[in-house]
Coordinates of C-alpha atoms in Angstrom, one line a residue:
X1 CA -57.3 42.0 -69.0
X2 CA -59.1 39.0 -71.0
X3 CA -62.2 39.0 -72.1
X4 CA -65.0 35.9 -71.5
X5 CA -67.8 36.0 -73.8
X6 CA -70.7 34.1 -75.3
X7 CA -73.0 35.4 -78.5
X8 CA -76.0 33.1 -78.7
X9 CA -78.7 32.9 -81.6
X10 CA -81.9 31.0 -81.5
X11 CA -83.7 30.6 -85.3
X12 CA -87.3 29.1 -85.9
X13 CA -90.2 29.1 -88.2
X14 CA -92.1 32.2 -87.5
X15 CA -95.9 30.2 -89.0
X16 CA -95.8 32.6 -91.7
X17 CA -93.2 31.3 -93.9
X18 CA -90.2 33.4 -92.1
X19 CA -88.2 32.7 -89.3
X20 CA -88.0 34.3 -86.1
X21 CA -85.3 35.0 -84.0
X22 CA -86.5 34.2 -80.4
X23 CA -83.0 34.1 -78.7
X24 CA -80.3 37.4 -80.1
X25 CA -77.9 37.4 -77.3
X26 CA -74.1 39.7 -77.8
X27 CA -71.5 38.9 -75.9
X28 CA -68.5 41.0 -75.0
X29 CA -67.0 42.0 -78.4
X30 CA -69.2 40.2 -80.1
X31 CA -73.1 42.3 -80.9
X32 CA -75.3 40.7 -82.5
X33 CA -77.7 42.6 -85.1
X34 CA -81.1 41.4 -86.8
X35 CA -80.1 43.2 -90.2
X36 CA -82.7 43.3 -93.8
X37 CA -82.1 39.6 -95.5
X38 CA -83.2 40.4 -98.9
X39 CA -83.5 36.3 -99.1
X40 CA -86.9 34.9 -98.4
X41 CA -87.2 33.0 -95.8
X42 CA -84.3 33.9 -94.6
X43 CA -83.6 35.8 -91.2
X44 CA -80.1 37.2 -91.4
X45 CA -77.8 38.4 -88.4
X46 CA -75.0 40.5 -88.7
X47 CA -71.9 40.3 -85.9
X48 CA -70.6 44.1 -85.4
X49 CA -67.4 44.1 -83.4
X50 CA -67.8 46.3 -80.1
X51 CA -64.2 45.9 -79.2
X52 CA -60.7 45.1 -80.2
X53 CA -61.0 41.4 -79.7
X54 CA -59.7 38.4 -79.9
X55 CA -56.8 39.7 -78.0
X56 CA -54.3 37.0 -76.2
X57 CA -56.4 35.2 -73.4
X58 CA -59.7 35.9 -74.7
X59 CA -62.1 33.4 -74.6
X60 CA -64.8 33.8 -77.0
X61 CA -67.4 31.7 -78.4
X62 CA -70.8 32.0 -80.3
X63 CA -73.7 29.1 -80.3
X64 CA -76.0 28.9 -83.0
X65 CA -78.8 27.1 -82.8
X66 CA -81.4 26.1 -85.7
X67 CA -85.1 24.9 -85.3
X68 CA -86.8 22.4 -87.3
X69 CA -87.6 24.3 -90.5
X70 CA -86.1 27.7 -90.1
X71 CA -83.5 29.4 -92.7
X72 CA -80.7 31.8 -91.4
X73 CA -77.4 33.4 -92.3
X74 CA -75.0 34.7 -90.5
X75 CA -72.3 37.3 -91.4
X76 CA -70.0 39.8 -90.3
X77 CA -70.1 43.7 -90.6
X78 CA -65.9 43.2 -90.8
X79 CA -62.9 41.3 -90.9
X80 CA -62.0 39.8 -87.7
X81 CA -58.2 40.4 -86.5
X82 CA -56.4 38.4 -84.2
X83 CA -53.9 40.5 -82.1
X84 CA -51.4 39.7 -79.2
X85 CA -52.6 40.3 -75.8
X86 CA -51.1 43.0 -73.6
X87 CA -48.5 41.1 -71.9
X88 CA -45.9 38.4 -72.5
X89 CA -48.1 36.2 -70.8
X90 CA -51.5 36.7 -72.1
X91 CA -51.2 33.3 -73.7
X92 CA -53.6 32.4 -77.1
X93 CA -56.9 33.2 -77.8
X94 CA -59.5 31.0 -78.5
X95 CA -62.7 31.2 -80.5
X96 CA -65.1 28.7 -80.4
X97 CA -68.2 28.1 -83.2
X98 CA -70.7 26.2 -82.2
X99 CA -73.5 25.2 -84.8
X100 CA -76.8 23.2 -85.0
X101 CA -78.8 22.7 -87.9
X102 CA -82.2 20.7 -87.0
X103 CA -84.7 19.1 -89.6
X104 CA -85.3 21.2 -93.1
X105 CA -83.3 24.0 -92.0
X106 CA -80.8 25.9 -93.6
X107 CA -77.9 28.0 -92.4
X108 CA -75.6 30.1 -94.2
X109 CA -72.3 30.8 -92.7
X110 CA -70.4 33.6 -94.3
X111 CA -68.3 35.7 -91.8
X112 CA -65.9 38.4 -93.4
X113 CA -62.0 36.6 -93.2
X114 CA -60.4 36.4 -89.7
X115 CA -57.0 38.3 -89.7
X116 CA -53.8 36.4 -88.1
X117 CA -51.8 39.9 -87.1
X118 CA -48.1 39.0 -86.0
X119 CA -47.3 38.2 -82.7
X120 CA -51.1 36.7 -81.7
X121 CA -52.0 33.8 -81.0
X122 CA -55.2 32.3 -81.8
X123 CA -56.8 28.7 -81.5
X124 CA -59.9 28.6 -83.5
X125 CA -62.4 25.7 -83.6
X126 CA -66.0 25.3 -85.5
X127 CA -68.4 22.4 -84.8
X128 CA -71.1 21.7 -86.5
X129 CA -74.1 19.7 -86.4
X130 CA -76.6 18.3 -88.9
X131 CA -80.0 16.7 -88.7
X132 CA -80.0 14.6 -91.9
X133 CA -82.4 16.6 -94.3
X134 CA -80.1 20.1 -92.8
X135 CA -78.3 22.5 -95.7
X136 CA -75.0 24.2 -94.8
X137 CA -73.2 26.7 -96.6
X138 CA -69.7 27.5 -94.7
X139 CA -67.2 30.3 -95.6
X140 CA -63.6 30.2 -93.7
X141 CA -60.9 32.4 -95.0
X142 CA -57.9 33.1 -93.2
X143 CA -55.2 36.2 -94.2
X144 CA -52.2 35.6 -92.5
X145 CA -50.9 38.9 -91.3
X146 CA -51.9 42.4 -92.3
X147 CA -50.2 44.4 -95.3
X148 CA -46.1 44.3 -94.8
X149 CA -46.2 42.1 -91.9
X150 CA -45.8 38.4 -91.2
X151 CA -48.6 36.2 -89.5
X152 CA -49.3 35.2 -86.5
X153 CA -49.8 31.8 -85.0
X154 CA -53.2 30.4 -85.9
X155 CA -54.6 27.1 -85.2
X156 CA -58.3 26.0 -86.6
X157 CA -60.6 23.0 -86.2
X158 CA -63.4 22.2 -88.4
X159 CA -65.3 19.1 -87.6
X160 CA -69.0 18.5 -89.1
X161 CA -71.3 15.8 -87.8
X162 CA -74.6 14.7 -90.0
X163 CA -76.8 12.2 -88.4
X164 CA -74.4 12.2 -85.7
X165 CA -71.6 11.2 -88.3
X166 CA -68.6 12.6 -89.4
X167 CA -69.0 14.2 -92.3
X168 CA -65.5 16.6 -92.0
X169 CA -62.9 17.3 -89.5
X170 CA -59.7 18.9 -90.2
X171 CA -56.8 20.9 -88.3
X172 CA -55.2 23.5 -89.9
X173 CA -52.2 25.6 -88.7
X174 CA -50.0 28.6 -89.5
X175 CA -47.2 30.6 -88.2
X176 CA -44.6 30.4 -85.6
X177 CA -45.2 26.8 -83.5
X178 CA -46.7 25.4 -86.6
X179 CA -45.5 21.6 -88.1
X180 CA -42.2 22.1 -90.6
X181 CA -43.9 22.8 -94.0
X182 CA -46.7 25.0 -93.3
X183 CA -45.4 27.7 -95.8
X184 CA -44.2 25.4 -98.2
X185 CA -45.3 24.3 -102.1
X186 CA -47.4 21.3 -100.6
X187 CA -49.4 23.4 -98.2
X188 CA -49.5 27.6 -98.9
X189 CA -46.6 28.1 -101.4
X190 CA -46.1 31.4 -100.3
X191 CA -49.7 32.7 -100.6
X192 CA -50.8 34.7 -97.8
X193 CA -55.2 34.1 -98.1
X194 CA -56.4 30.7 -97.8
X195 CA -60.0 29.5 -97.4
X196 CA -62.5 27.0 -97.7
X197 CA -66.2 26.3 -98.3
X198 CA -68.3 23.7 -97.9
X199 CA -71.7 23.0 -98.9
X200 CA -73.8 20.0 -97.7
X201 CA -76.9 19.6 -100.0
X202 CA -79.0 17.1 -99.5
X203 CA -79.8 16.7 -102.9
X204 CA -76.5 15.7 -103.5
X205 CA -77.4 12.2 -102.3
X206 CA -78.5 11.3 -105.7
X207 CA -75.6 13.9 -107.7
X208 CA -73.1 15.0 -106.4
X209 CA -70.4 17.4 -108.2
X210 CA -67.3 15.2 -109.1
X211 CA -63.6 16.3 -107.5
X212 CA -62.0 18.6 -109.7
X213 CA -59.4 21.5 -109.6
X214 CA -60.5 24.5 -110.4
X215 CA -57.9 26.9 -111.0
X216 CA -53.9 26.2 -110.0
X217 CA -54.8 27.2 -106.4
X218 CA -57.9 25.9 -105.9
X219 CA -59.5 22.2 -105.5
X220 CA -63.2 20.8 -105.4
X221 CA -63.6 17.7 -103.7
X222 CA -66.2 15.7 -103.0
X223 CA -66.7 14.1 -99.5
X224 CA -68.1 11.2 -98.6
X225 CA -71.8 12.5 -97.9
X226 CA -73.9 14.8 -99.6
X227 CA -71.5 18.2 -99.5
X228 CA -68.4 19.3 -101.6
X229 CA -65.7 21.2 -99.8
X230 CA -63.9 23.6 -102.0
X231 CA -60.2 24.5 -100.7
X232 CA -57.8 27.8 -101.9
X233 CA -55.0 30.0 -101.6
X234 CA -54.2 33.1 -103.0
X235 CA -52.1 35.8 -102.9
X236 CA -54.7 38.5 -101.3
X237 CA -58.3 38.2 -99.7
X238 CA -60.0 40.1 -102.4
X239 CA -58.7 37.1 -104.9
X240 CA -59.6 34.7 -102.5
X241 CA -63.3 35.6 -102.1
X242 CA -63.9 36.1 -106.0
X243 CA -62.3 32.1 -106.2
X244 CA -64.7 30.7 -103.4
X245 CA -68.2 33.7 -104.5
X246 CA -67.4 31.7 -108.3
X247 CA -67.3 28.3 -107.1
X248 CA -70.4 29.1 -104.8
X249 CA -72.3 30.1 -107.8
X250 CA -71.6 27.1 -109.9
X251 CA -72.3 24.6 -106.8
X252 CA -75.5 26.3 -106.6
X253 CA -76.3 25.8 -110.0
X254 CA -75.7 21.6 -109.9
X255 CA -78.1 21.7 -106.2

């Protein structure tokens, strides 16, 4: 049997130079937990999986939604895995992100990596919208199937509006049903974790960080807004995340 579910989280300015989390709403697999930020004046949530999910013909979806002023992140306790549903015709999952970032607010984005396992099925989208003075830091990493196996089918969608612009939107895909190409030199070259991050600073509107590459697998580029989106592959998810932690830190340091 699929599953529907919605997570919802409401951030805003608590008056004493925190934020408050009026609206923490789980969903289905999806529980949402207030967890210790550690990162003034941050609030941070933490999604906990409750269940085995997204399974083929799951519909999930989480809606984030950012006040005027208010700072948050928002992580995962785990890796998210992808699996087929229970019978031939379960059909795909689909996950849907939905993000708003208002006036002088922050939101970090930094969920562990989602897991294509074979034989799923999973259409993935994230949308995201920026008031013009907003700061984003996005994390996407994908591991196409688990150790020994091959992946699944995975489709994702990243599109990113500022000022009711776009700033980014892209379409990825892997697997079975994918375009001719997806596993070849020009796109994974046989690497198995491959991830993004983006960061749109403000401050960037006066410097931003050139395009650069940053290691054989691994690009900076510079879009055409205040943010730098960093793209990589590698051959495991633990190599993956030490590529996109190290070009976090250095972005950081230029913002």
């Amino acid at each position: 049997m699929s599953v529907q579910a919605t997570a919802r989280i409401t951030a805003v300015p608590d008056g004493r130079g925190g934020t408050a989390l009026p609206v923490l709403e789980s969903g289905g697999p999806l529980a949402l937990r207030r967890t210790r930020s550690g990162l003034a004046p941050y609030a941070r949530v933490t999604v906990v999986g409750a269940m085995t999910a997204p399974l083929g013909g799951d519909r999930l979806a989480v809606e984030v939604d950012i006040g005027d002023g208010a700072h948050l992140t928002v992580d995962s306790a785990a890796a998210t895995v992808a699996l087929p549903g229970a019978g031939p015709d379960a059909g795909p999952a689909t996950y849907d992100v939905r993000l708003a970032v208002g006036e002088g607010a922050t939101l970090r984005w930094l969920p562990e990596q989602l897991v294509s396992a074979y034989g799923s099925e999973l259409r993935m989208t994230t949308r995201v919208e920026l008031a013009p003075s907003a700061r984003l830091v996005l994390r996407e990493e994908q591991v196409l199937g688990r150790h020994g196996e091959t992946t699944g089918t995975l489709t994702t969608r990243l599109t990113v509006r500022r000022s009711g612009r776009p700033l980014l939107d892209q379409q990825l895909a892997y697997g079975p049903g994918a375009p001719a190409g997806w596993d070849g030199g020009a796109v994974l070259g046989g690497h198995r974790a491959v991830g993004q991050l983006l960061l749109v600073e403000p401050d960037f509107e006066d410097s931003c960080p050139e395009t650069r590459l940053l290691s054989p697998t691994a690009v900076r580029t510079r879009l055409a807004g205040p943010a730098v989106l960093v793209t990589a592959v590698a051959a495991d998810a633990r190599l993956l995340r030490g590529v996109l932690d190290e070009a976090l830190r250095e972005l950081k340091g230029t913002g």
